Coordinates of C-alpha atoms and ligand atoms in Angstrom, one line a residue:
M1 CA 78.5 17.9 -177.2
H2 CA 81.6 18.2 -174.8
S3 CA 84.2 15.8 -176.0
A4 CA 87.5 16.9 -174.3
S5 CA 89.5 14.2 -172.6
K6 CA 89.0 15.6 -169.2
P7 CA 85.7 15.7 -167.4
L8 CA 84.1 19.1 -167.5
H9 CA 84.5 19.6 -163.8
D10 CA 88.3 19.3 -164.2
L11 CA 88.5 22.2 -166.6
G12 CA 89.8 25.5 -165.1
V13 CA 88.2 28.8 -165.8
A14 CA 90.7 29.7 -168.8
E15 CA 90.2 26.1 -170.3
L16 CA 86.4 26.3 -170.0
A17 CA 86.2 29.7 -171.4
A18 CA 88.2 28.5 -174.6
S19 CA 86.1 25.3 -174.9
L20 CA 82.9 27.5 -174.6
R21 CA 84.4 29.9 -177.3
A22 CA 85.1 26.9 -179.6
G23 CA 81.7 25.5 -179.3
Q24 CA 83.1 22.3 -177.8
V25 CA 80.7 22.7 -174.9
S26 CA 77.6 24.8 -174.5
A27 CA 77.0 27.1 -171.4
V28 CA 73.8 25.2 -170.6
E29 CA 75.7 22.0 -170.7
A30 CA 78.5 23.3 -168.4
A31 CA 76.0 24.8 -166.0
Q32 CA 73.9 21.7 -165.8
H33 CA 77.0 19.5 -165.3
F34 CA 78.0 21.7 -162.2
L35 CA 74.5 21.9 -160.9
G36 CA 74.5 18.1 -160.9
R37 CA 77.6 18.0 -159.0
A38 CA 76.4 20.5 -156.4
R39 CA 73.3 18.2 -156.0
S40 CA 75.4 15.0 -155.6
H41 CA 77.6 16.7 -153.1
E42 CA 75.2 18.4 -151.1
S43 CA 76.6 17.0 -147.7
L44 CA 79.7 19.0 -148.1
G45 CA 77.6 22.0 -147.2
A46 CA 79.2 24.3 -149.8
F47 CA 75.8 26.1 -151.1
L48 CA 73.5 28.1 -149.1
A49 CA 71.2 28.8 -152.3
I50 CA 70.7 27.3 -155.6
D51 CA 68.1 28.1 -158.3
E52 CA 68.5 26.0 -161.2
E53 CA 66.1 28.1 -163.3
V54 CA 68.0 31.1 -162.8
T55 CA 71.2 29.4 -163.6
V56 CA 69.9 27.8 -166.8
S57 CA 68.4 31.0 -168.0
Q58 CA 71.8 32.8 -167.4
A59 CA 73.5 30.0 -169.5
R60 CA 70.9 30.2 -172.2
A61 CA 71.6 34.1 -172.6
A62 CA 75.4 33.2 -172.6
D63 CA 74.9 30.6 -175.4
A64 CA 73.0 33.2 -177.4
R65 CA 75.9 35.6 -177.0
L66 CA 78.4 32.9 -177.9
A67 CA 76.4 32.2 -181.1
A68 CA 75.9 35.8 -182.0
G69 CA 79.6 36.7 -181.5
T70 CA 79.0 39.2 -178.8
A71 CA 80.6 37.0 -175.9
G72 CA 82.4 38.4 -173.0
P73 CA 85.8 37.0 -172.0
L74 CA 84.4 34.6 -169.5
E75 CA 81.2 34.0 -171.4
G76 CA 79.3 30.8 -170.0
V77 CA 82.0 30.1 -167.3
P78 CA 80.1 28.9 -164.3
L79 CA 81.0 30.6 -161.0
A80 CA 79.4 30.7 -157.5
H81 CA 79.4 33.7 -155.2
K82 CA 80.1 33.7 -151.5
D83 CA 76.8 34.6 -149.8
I84 CA 78.2 38.0 -148.6
F85 CA 77.6 39.5 -152.1
V86 CA 74.2 40.7 -152.7
T87 CA 72.3 39.3 -155.8
K88 CA 69.0 40.2 -157.1
D89 CA 68.2 36.7 -158.5
L90 CA 69.2 34.7 -155.5
P91 CA 68.8 35.2 -151.7
S92 CA 71.5 36.9 -149.9
T93 CA 72.0 36.0 -146.2
A94 CA 75.7 36.6 -145.3
G95 CA 75.5 33.3 -143.4
S96 CA 73.0 35.0 -140.8
R97 CA 69.6 34.3 -139.6
M98 CA 69.1 38.1 -139.5
L99 CA 69.0 38.0 -143.4
E100 CA 67.1 34.7 -143.9
G101 CA 65.2 34.9 -147.0
Y102 CA 66.5 38.4 -147.9
R103 CA 66.3 39.4 -151.6
S104 CA 68.5 42.4 -152.7
P105 CA 67.1 44.8 -155.2
F106 CA 70.5 45.1 -157.0
D107 CA 73.6 43.0 -157.7
A108 CA 76.9 43.8 -156.0
T109 CA 79.3 45.6 -158.2
V110 CA 81.6 42.5 -158.3
V111 CA 78.6 40.3 -159.3
R112 CA 77.6 42.6 -162.0
K113 CA 81.2 43.0 -163.5
L114 CA 81.5 39.2 -163.6
A115 CA 78.2 39.0 -165.2
D116 CA 79.1 41.4 -167.6
A117 CA 82.1 39.4 -168.6
G118 CA 79.6 36.5 -169.1
V119 CA 79.9 34.5 -166.0
V120 CA 76.9 32.2 -165.0
T121 CA 75.9 32.1 -161.5
L122 CA 75.8 28.7 -159.8
G123 CA 74.5 29.8 -156.6
K124 CA 75.4 31.3 -153.2
L125 CA 78.1 29.9 -151.0
N126 CA 78.3 29.2 -147.4
C127 CA 80.3 31.5 -145.1
D128 CA 80.8 32.4 -141.6
E129 CA 78.1 34.7 -140.2
F130 CA 78.9 38.2 -141.6
A131 CA 82.2 36.9 -142.7
M132 CA 83.4 36.6 -139.0
G133 CA 85.2 33.5 -138.5
S134 CA 88.1 31.1 -139.6
S135 CA 86.3 27.8 -139.9
N136 CA 82.9 28.5 -141.5
E137 CA 81.5 27.0 -138.2
N138 CA 80.0 30.4 -137.5
S139 CA 77.4 29.9 -140.4
A140 CA 74.0 30.2 -139.0
Y141 CA 72.8 27.4 -141.5
Q142 CA 75.0 24.5 -141.8
P143 CA 78.6 23.5 -141.3
A144 CA 80.8 22.9 -144.4
C145 CA 83.4 20.3 -144.4
N146 CA 86.8 20.0 -145.9
P147 CA 86.8 17.8 -148.9
W148 CA 90.2 16.5 -148.1
D149 CA 89.2 15.2 -144.8
L150 CA 85.4 15.5 -144.0
S151 CA 85.9 15.7 -140.3
R152 CA 88.0 18.8 -140.6
V153 CA 87.0 22.5 -141.3
P154 CA 87.4 24.0 -144.6
G155 CA 88.6 27.3 -143.3
G156 CA 86.7 30.6 -143.3
S157 CA 85.1 32.8 -143.6
S158 CA 85.0 32.0 -147.4
G159 CA 84.8 28.3 -146.5
G160 CA 82.0 27.4 -148.9
S161 CA 83.9 29.0 -151.7
A162 CA 87.0 26.9 -151.0
V163 CA 85.0 23.7 -150.6
A164 CA 83.1 24.3 -153.9
V165 CA 86.3 24.9 -155.9
A166 CA 88.4 22.1 -154.2
A167 CA 85.5 19.6 -154.7
R168 CA 85.0 20.6 -158.3
L169 CA 81.4 21.9 -157.8
A170 CA 82.4 25.1 -159.4
P171 CA 85.6 26.1 -161.5
A172 CA 85.8 29.3 -159.4
A173 CA 84.3 31.3 -156.7
T174 CA 84.2 34.7 -155.3
G175 CA 85.4 35.3 -151.7
T176 CA 86.0 38.2 -149.4
D177 CA 89.0 38.8 -147.1
T178 CA 88.9 41.1 -144.0
G179 CA 91.8 39.4 -142.2
G180 CA 92.5 36.3 -144.2
S181 CA 89.3 34.9 -145.3
I182 CA 90.2 34.3 -149.0
R183 CA 93.8 33.2 -148.2
Q184 CA 93.1 30.8 -145.2
P185 CA 90.4 28.8 -146.7
A186 CA 92.3 28.6 -149.8
S187 CA 95.2 27.2 -148.0
F188 CA 93.1 24.8 -145.9
C189 CA 91.5 23.4 -149.2
G190 CA 94.4 23.4 -151.4
I191 CA 93.3 25.9 -154.0
T192 CA 94.5 29.3 -155.0
G193 CA 93.0 32.6 -153.9
I194 CA 94.0 36.4 -154.0
K195 CA 93.2 39.3 -152.2
P196 CA 93.9 42.4 -154.2
T197 CA 95.3 45.8 -152.8
Y198 CA 92.4 47.4 -150.6
G199 CA 90.3 49.4 -153.2
R200 CA 90.9 47.5 -156.2
A201 CA 87.5 45.7 -156.1
S202 CA 84.4 47.7 -155.4
R203 CA 82.7 47.0 -151.8
Y204 CA 79.2 48.0 -153.3
G205 CA 76.9 45.3 -152.4
M206 CA 79.4 43.4 -150.2
I207 CA 77.6 43.0 -147.0
A208 CA 79.8 45.0 -144.7
F209 CA 81.9 43.6 -141.7
A210 CA 84.9 45.9 -141.4
S211 CA 84.8 48.5 -144.1
S212 CA 88.5 49.7 -143.9
L213 CA 89.7 46.1 -144.3
D214 CA 86.9 44.2 -146.5
Q215 CA 88.2 43.3 -149.9
A216 CA 86.9 40.8 -152.6
G217 CA 88.8 38.4 -154.7
P218 CA 88.8 35.3 -156.7
M219 CA 89.3 31.7 -155.5
A220 CA 90.2 29.1 -158.1
R221 CA 92.3 26.3 -158.8
S222 CA 95.3 28.2 -160.5
A223 CA 97.0 31.6 -160.4
E224 CA 96.2 31.7 -164.2
D225 CA 92.5 31.4 -163.5
C226 CA 92.7 33.9 -160.5
A227 CA 94.4 36.4 -162.7
L228 CA 91.7 36.2 -165.5
L229 CA 88.9 36.6 -162.9
L230 CA 90.6 39.4 -161.0
S231 CA 91.1 41.5 -164.3
N232 CA 87.2 41.1 -164.6
L233 CA 86.2 41.8 -161.1
C234 CA 88.3 45.0 -160.2
G235 CA 88.0 48.6 -161.4
P236 CA 86.9 51.9 -160.0
D237 CA 83.3 52.3 -158.8
P238 CA 83.4 56.0 -157.8
D239 CA 79.7 56.5 -157.5
R240 CA 79.1 53.5 -155.3
D241 CA 82.3 52.9 -153.3
S242 CA 84.4 56.0 -152.2
T243 CA 87.3 53.8 -151.4
S244 CA 87.5 52.1 -154.6
L245 CA 90.7 53.1 -156.3
D246 CA 90.8 55.3 -159.4
L247 CA 93.0 52.9 -161.3
P248 CA 92.2 51.7 -164.9
T249 CA 91.3 48.1 -165.3
E250 CA 94.4 46.1 -165.6
D251 CA 95.2 42.6 -167.2
F252 CA 96.6 40.8 -164.3
A253 CA 97.6 37.8 -166.5
R254 CA 100.0 39.9 -168.6
S255 CA 103.1 38.9 -166.9
L256 CA 102.3 35.4 -165.7
N257 CA 105.0 33.9 -167.7
D258 CA 107.7 36.4 -166.9
S259 CA 111.0 34.9 -165.5
I260 CA 111.6 35.3 -161.6
D261 CA 115.2 35.0 -162.0
G262 CA 116.8 37.6 -159.6
L263 CA 113.5 38.1 -157.9
R264 CA 113.9 39.1 -154.2
I265 CA 111.7 37.1 -151.9
G266 CA 111.6 38.6 -148.3
I267 CA 111.3 35.9 -145.6
P268 CA 110.0 37.5 -142.4
K269 CA 111.6 35.8 -139.3
E270 CA 108.4 36.5 -137.4
F271 CA 106.4 34.1 -139.8
F272 CA 108.8 31.1 -139.0
G273 CA 108.9 31.2 -135.2
E274 CA 107.6 28.9 -132.5
G275 CA 104.1 29.0 -133.4
L276 CA 104.5 27.5 -136.8
S277 CA 103.8 23.7 -137.0
A278 CA 106.6 21.6 -138.5
D279 CA 104.6 20.1 -141.2
V280 CA 103.5 23.5 -142.6
R281 CA 107.1 24.8 -142.4
T282 CA 108.5 21.8 -144.3
A283 CA 105.9 22.4 -147.2
V284 CA 106.4 26.2 -147.2
E285 CA 110.2 25.8 -147.3
G286 CA 109.8 23.4 -150.1
A287 CA 108.1 25.9 -152.3
L288 CA 110.7 28.5 -151.4
G289 CA 113.3 26.0 -152.6
E290 CA 111.4 25.8 -156.0
F291 CA 111.6 29.7 -156.1
E292 CA 115.3 29.4 -155.6
K293 CA 115.8 26.8 -158.4
M294 CA 114.2 29.4 -160.8
G295 CA 116.7 32.0 -159.8
A296 CA 114.9 33.8 -156.9
R297 CA 116.9 35.0 -154.1
L298 CA 115.5 34.5 -150.4
V299 CA 116.2 37.7 -148.3
P300 CA 115.8 37.7 -144.6
I301 CA 113.5 40.4 -143.4
S302 CA 111.6 41.4 -140.2
L303 CA 108.0 42.3 -139.7
P304 CA 108.6 43.2 -135.9
R305 CA 104.9 43.9 -135.2
T306 CA 103.5 40.8 -136.5
E307 CA 102.2 39.5 -133.0
L308 CA 100.5 42.8 -132.4
S309 CA 98.4 42.5 -135.5
I310 CA 96.1 40.0 -133.6
P311 CA 95.0 42.6 -130.8
V312 CA 95.0 45.5 -133.4
Y313 CA 92.7 43.6 -135.8
Y314 CA 90.5 42.2 -133.0
I315 CA 89.8 45.9 -131.9
I316 CA 89.5 47.6 -135.2
A317 CA 87.4 44.9 -137.0
P318 CA 84.9 44.6 -134.2
A319 CA 84.8 48.5 -133.9
E320 CA 83.7 48.8 -137.5
A321 CA 81.5 45.9 -137.3
S322 CA 79.6 47.3 -134.4
S323 CA 78.9 50.3 -136.5
N324 CA 78.1 48.5 -139.7
L325 CA 75.8 45.9 -138.1
S326 CA 73.6 48.6 -136.4
R327 CA 71.5 48.8 -139.7
F328 CA 70.1 45.3 -138.8
D329 CA 67.4 46.8 -136.5
G330 CA 64.3 44.8 -137.6
V331 CA 63.0 48.0 -139.4
K332 CA 64.7 48.4 -142.7
F333 CA 65.3 44.6 -143.8
G334 CA 65.8 41.2 -142.6
H335 CA 64.5 39.6 -139.5
R336 CA 62.0 41.2 -137.1
A337 CA 61.0 39.6 -133.9
K338 CA 57.4 38.5 -133.9
A339 CA 56.3 39.8 -130.4
F340 CA 57.5 42.7 -128.7
A341 CA 56.2 45.4 -126.4
D342 CA 57.5 48.6 -127.9
L343 CA 60.2 49.9 -130.3
V344 CA 63.3 49.5 -128.0
D345 CA 62.0 45.9 -127.1
M346 CA 61.7 45.1 -130.9
Y347 CA 65.3 46.0 -131.4
K348 CA 66.4 44.0 -128.7
K349 CA 64.5 40.9 -129.5
T350 CA 65.3 41.2 -133.2
R351 CA 69.0 41.4 -132.7
A352 CA 69.0 38.7 -129.9
E353 CA 67.1 36.4 -132.2
G354 CA 69.0 37.3 -135.5
F355 CA 72.7 37.4 -134.6
G356 CA 74.8 34.4 -133.6
D357 CA 77.0 34.3 -130.7
E358 CA 80.2 35.4 -132.4
V359 CA 78.5 38.4 -134.0
K360 CA 77.2 39.3 -130.7
R361 CA 80.6 39.1 -129.1
R362 CA 82.2 41.3 -131.7
I363 CA 79.3 43.9 -131.6
M364 CA 80.1 44.2 -127.7
I365 CA 83.7 44.3 -128.1
G366 CA 83.3 47.0 -130.8
T367 CA 80.9 49.1 -128.8
Y368 CA 83.3 48.8 -125.8
V369 CA 86.4 50.0 -127.5
L370 CA 84.6 52.9 -129.1
S371 CA 82.9 54.1 -126.1
H372 CA 83.8 57.3 -124.2
G373 CA 86.8 56.6 -121.9
Y374 CA 88.1 53.5 -123.8
Y375 CA 88.2 55.0 -127.3
D376 CA 91.7 56.5 -126.6
A377 CA 93.0 53.6 -124.8
Y378 CA 91.9 51.0 -127.2
Y379 CA 90.6 52.1 -130.5
L380 CA 93.0 55.1 -131.0
Q381 CA 96.2 53.0 -130.0
A382 CA 95.2 50.2 -132.3
Q383 CA 95.0 52.7 -135.2
R384 CA 98.5 53.9 -134.3
I385 CA 99.8 50.4 -134.4
R386 CA 98.1 49.8 -137.7
R387 CA 99.9 52.5 -139.2
M388 CA 103.3 51.1 -137.8
I389 CA 102.5 47.7 -139.2
A390 CA 102.1 49.3 -142.7
D391 CA 105.3 51.1 -142.3
D392 CA 107.2 47.9 -141.3
F393 CA 106.1 46.6 -144.6
Q394 CA 107.4 49.5 -146.5
Q395 CA 110.7 49.2 -144.6
A396 CA 110.7 45.4 -145.8
F397 CA 110.0 46.2 -149.4
K398 CA 113.1 48.3 -149.5
S399 CA 115.1 45.1 -149.6
C400 CA 112.6 42.6 -151.4
D401 CA 110.2 42.5 -154.2
L402 CA 107.6 40.4 -152.4
I403 CA 107.3 38.5 -149.2
A404 CA 106.6 34.8 -148.6
G405 CA 105.6 32.8 -145.7
P406 CA 102.9 30.5 -144.4
V407 CA 99.1 31.4 -144.6
A408 CA 98.3 29.7 -141.2
P409 CA 100.4 28.1 -138.5
T410 CA 98.6 24.7 -139.0
V411 CA 96.8 22.6 -141.6
A412 CA 92.9 22.5 -141.2
W413 CA 91.8 21.7 -137.8
K414 CA 88.9 19.3 -136.9
L415 CA 85.4 20.5 -137.0
G416 CA 84.6 21.4 -133.3
G417 CA 88.5 21.3 -132.6
H418 CA 88.5 24.9 -131.3
G419 CA 85.5 24.0 -129.0
N420 CA 84.1 27.2 -127.6
D421 CA 87.4 29.1 -127.5
P422 CA 87.2 32.1 -130.0
L423 CA 90.7 33.0 -129.1
A424 CA 92.1 29.8 -130.7
D425 CA 90.3 30.9 -134.0
Y426 CA 91.7 34.5 -133.5
L427 CA 95.4 33.3 -132.8
A428 CA 95.3 31.3 -136.0
D429 CA 95.0 34.4 -138.0
I430 CA 98.4 35.7 -137.1
F431 CA 100.2 35.5 -140.5
T432 CA 97.1 36.8 -142.6
L433 CA 96.2 39.9 -140.5
P434 CA 99.3 42.0 -141.1
A435 CA 98.7 42.2 -144.9
S436 CA 95.0 42.9 -144.2
L437 CA 95.8 45.8 -141.7
A438 CA 98.3 47.4 -144.2
G439 CA 95.7 47.0 -147.1
L440 CA 98.4 45.1 -149.2
P441 CA 97.6 42.3 -151.8
G442 CA 98.1 38.7 -150.5
M443 CA 97.4 35.3 -151.9
S444 CA 97.7 31.6 -151.2
V445 CA 99.2 29.1 -153.4
P446 CA 99.2 25.4 -152.9
A447 CA 102.6 24.3 -151.7
G448 CA 102.3 20.9 -150.5
F449 CA 100.7 18.6 -147.8
G450 CA 101.0 18.3 -144.1
D451 CA 99.6 16.4 -141.3
G452 CA 97.2 13.7 -142.5
A453 CA 97.8 14.7 -146.2
M454 CA 96.1 18.0 -145.7
P455 CA 96.8 20.8 -148.0
V456 CA 99.2 23.6 -147.0
G457 CA 99.2 27.1 -148.6
L458 CA 102.1 29.4 -149.3
Q459 CA 101.3 33.1 -148.7
L460 CA 102.7 35.7 -151.1
I461 CA 102.4 39.4 -150.1
G462 CA 103.2 42.1 -152.5
N463 CA 103.5 45.9 -152.1
Y464 CA 100.3 48.0 -153.3
F465 CA 99.2 47.4 -156.8
T466 CA 101.7 44.3 -157.5
E467 CA 99.0 41.8 -157.8
S468 CA 100.5 40.8 -161.1
R469 CA 103.9 40.1 -159.7
L470 CA 102.3 37.8 -157.1
L471 CA 100.4 36.0 -159.8
N472 CA 103.5 35.7 -161.8
A473 CA 105.4 34.2 -159.0
A474 CA 102.4 31.7 -158.2
H475 CA 102.1 30.8 -161.8
R476 CA 105.7 29.9 -162.1
L477 CA 105.6 27.8 -158.9
Q478 CA 102.5 26.0 -160.6
Q479 CA 104.3 25.3 -163.5
A480 CA 107.2 23.6 -161.5
T481 CA 104.7 21.7 -159.0
D482 CA 101.5 20.0 -159.4
F483 CA 100.0 20.7 -155.8
H484 CA 97.2 22.9 -157.3
S485 CA 96.0 20.1 -159.5
R486 CA 95.8 17.5 -157.1
K487 CA 92.2 16.6 -155.9
P488 CA 90.8 15.2 -152.8
E489 CA 89.9 11.6 -153.1
G490 CA 86.5 10.7 -154.2
V491 CA 86.1 14.1 -156.1
Ligands
LIG1 N1 89.3 35.1 -139.2 C1 89.1 36.6 -139.3 C2 88.0 37.0 -138.5 O1 87.4 36.2 -138.0 C3 89.0 37.1 -140.8 C4 87.8 36.9 -141.4 C5 87.6 37.6 -142.6 O2 88.6 37.8 -143.3 N2 86.5 37.9 -143.2 O3 87.7 38.2 -138.4

């Protein structure tokens, strides 16, 4: 029987893994505890699918391995997956009607790697349709609400993941980040999340949005837990994802406790301009002050094309999406219109019925910017500027070891607060898009609270392959502050 002083749901991944190994709690007990919490917090809208039988049978197998001494590093730890990862034991929808009821014949590599490490799947988490969005309001199924203030959005597109972790319905979750979808919901919900260098995690079985940007990563409460999960979900997958990096698996937790004395933290002036709300600025500056107390040095830098990252991303991402989403034609899998006159009519009706407004908008933008006559003017120009954005970072990293700034210009906004204005959503991505376009690792770390006691995240961006340095800085901050261990009222 579990007898620790904290309730099970307040234990982090590392603590839970240790309790499971020590036999203080069984995997079945842990799984049932979290399933119970998911049930009692259904109104938060975090989950799209739960199958108690699947979860409990995975937990039983974990208990058997724990007893047999063949346990993996995360044996018995419950975790939920963003519903953009395909799973063979649970439905996979990508938050879209197009894939309602779809069952994949295989598990995504990230899902399989975490299962190999011993993780028990709690279910599939709500997200914006095909990961397009910043508020989770584009989910075709249900809205999700921010546990810190139920009238506000949790962020997106990995909104369900952030809600589940913040409300302690799961100790950790997977997320994906194409233009900020791990970092921004982590920031809005007061948790920790990291998007590794593009190519670190395999994209096999991640339902594709924009392939040159999509990247998986963990969302948990602490940097330590993120490091542990990241070490287990990354790694080459040469036969299945040709863009996965041929780098050996790393222990990202190895330097968590290193001193940050002398660390040079670049502060991009473009991240602290007019658009930044005062409360976010205050919290972020507070966290930077903590780093200074630990001996880090703040170095002014410039990322001059920050503003251009919005038009560039909203050309490139829809272009890739328009191509990726062509597979949803009613023939191969997913939704098919019931009544149609001929093949073309079937395509049209299927796609009209299956996709939501934002997805359709992006397919139209994408096909437009790729079309003959506009390709040079839009798509090619965007690719050129994307390269310049990446170069700006390399210039900046000549004078600093990592970059810090806000994740988003404001705290979480009200549900429905951006009305029918997609541009308001797009503009709020300004600080996360640059690192995405450059393929750099980035993370969000709880840094304080702003307007209406809403969480504020600090963004850390590193050069390629420097995830362990980001996690080190984040961990040191979390030893000096307690923002990451605070929880919303009533949770
Ligand atoms: N908000 C961005 C978008 O809507 C990013 C989404 C993501 O990272 N998946 O495209």
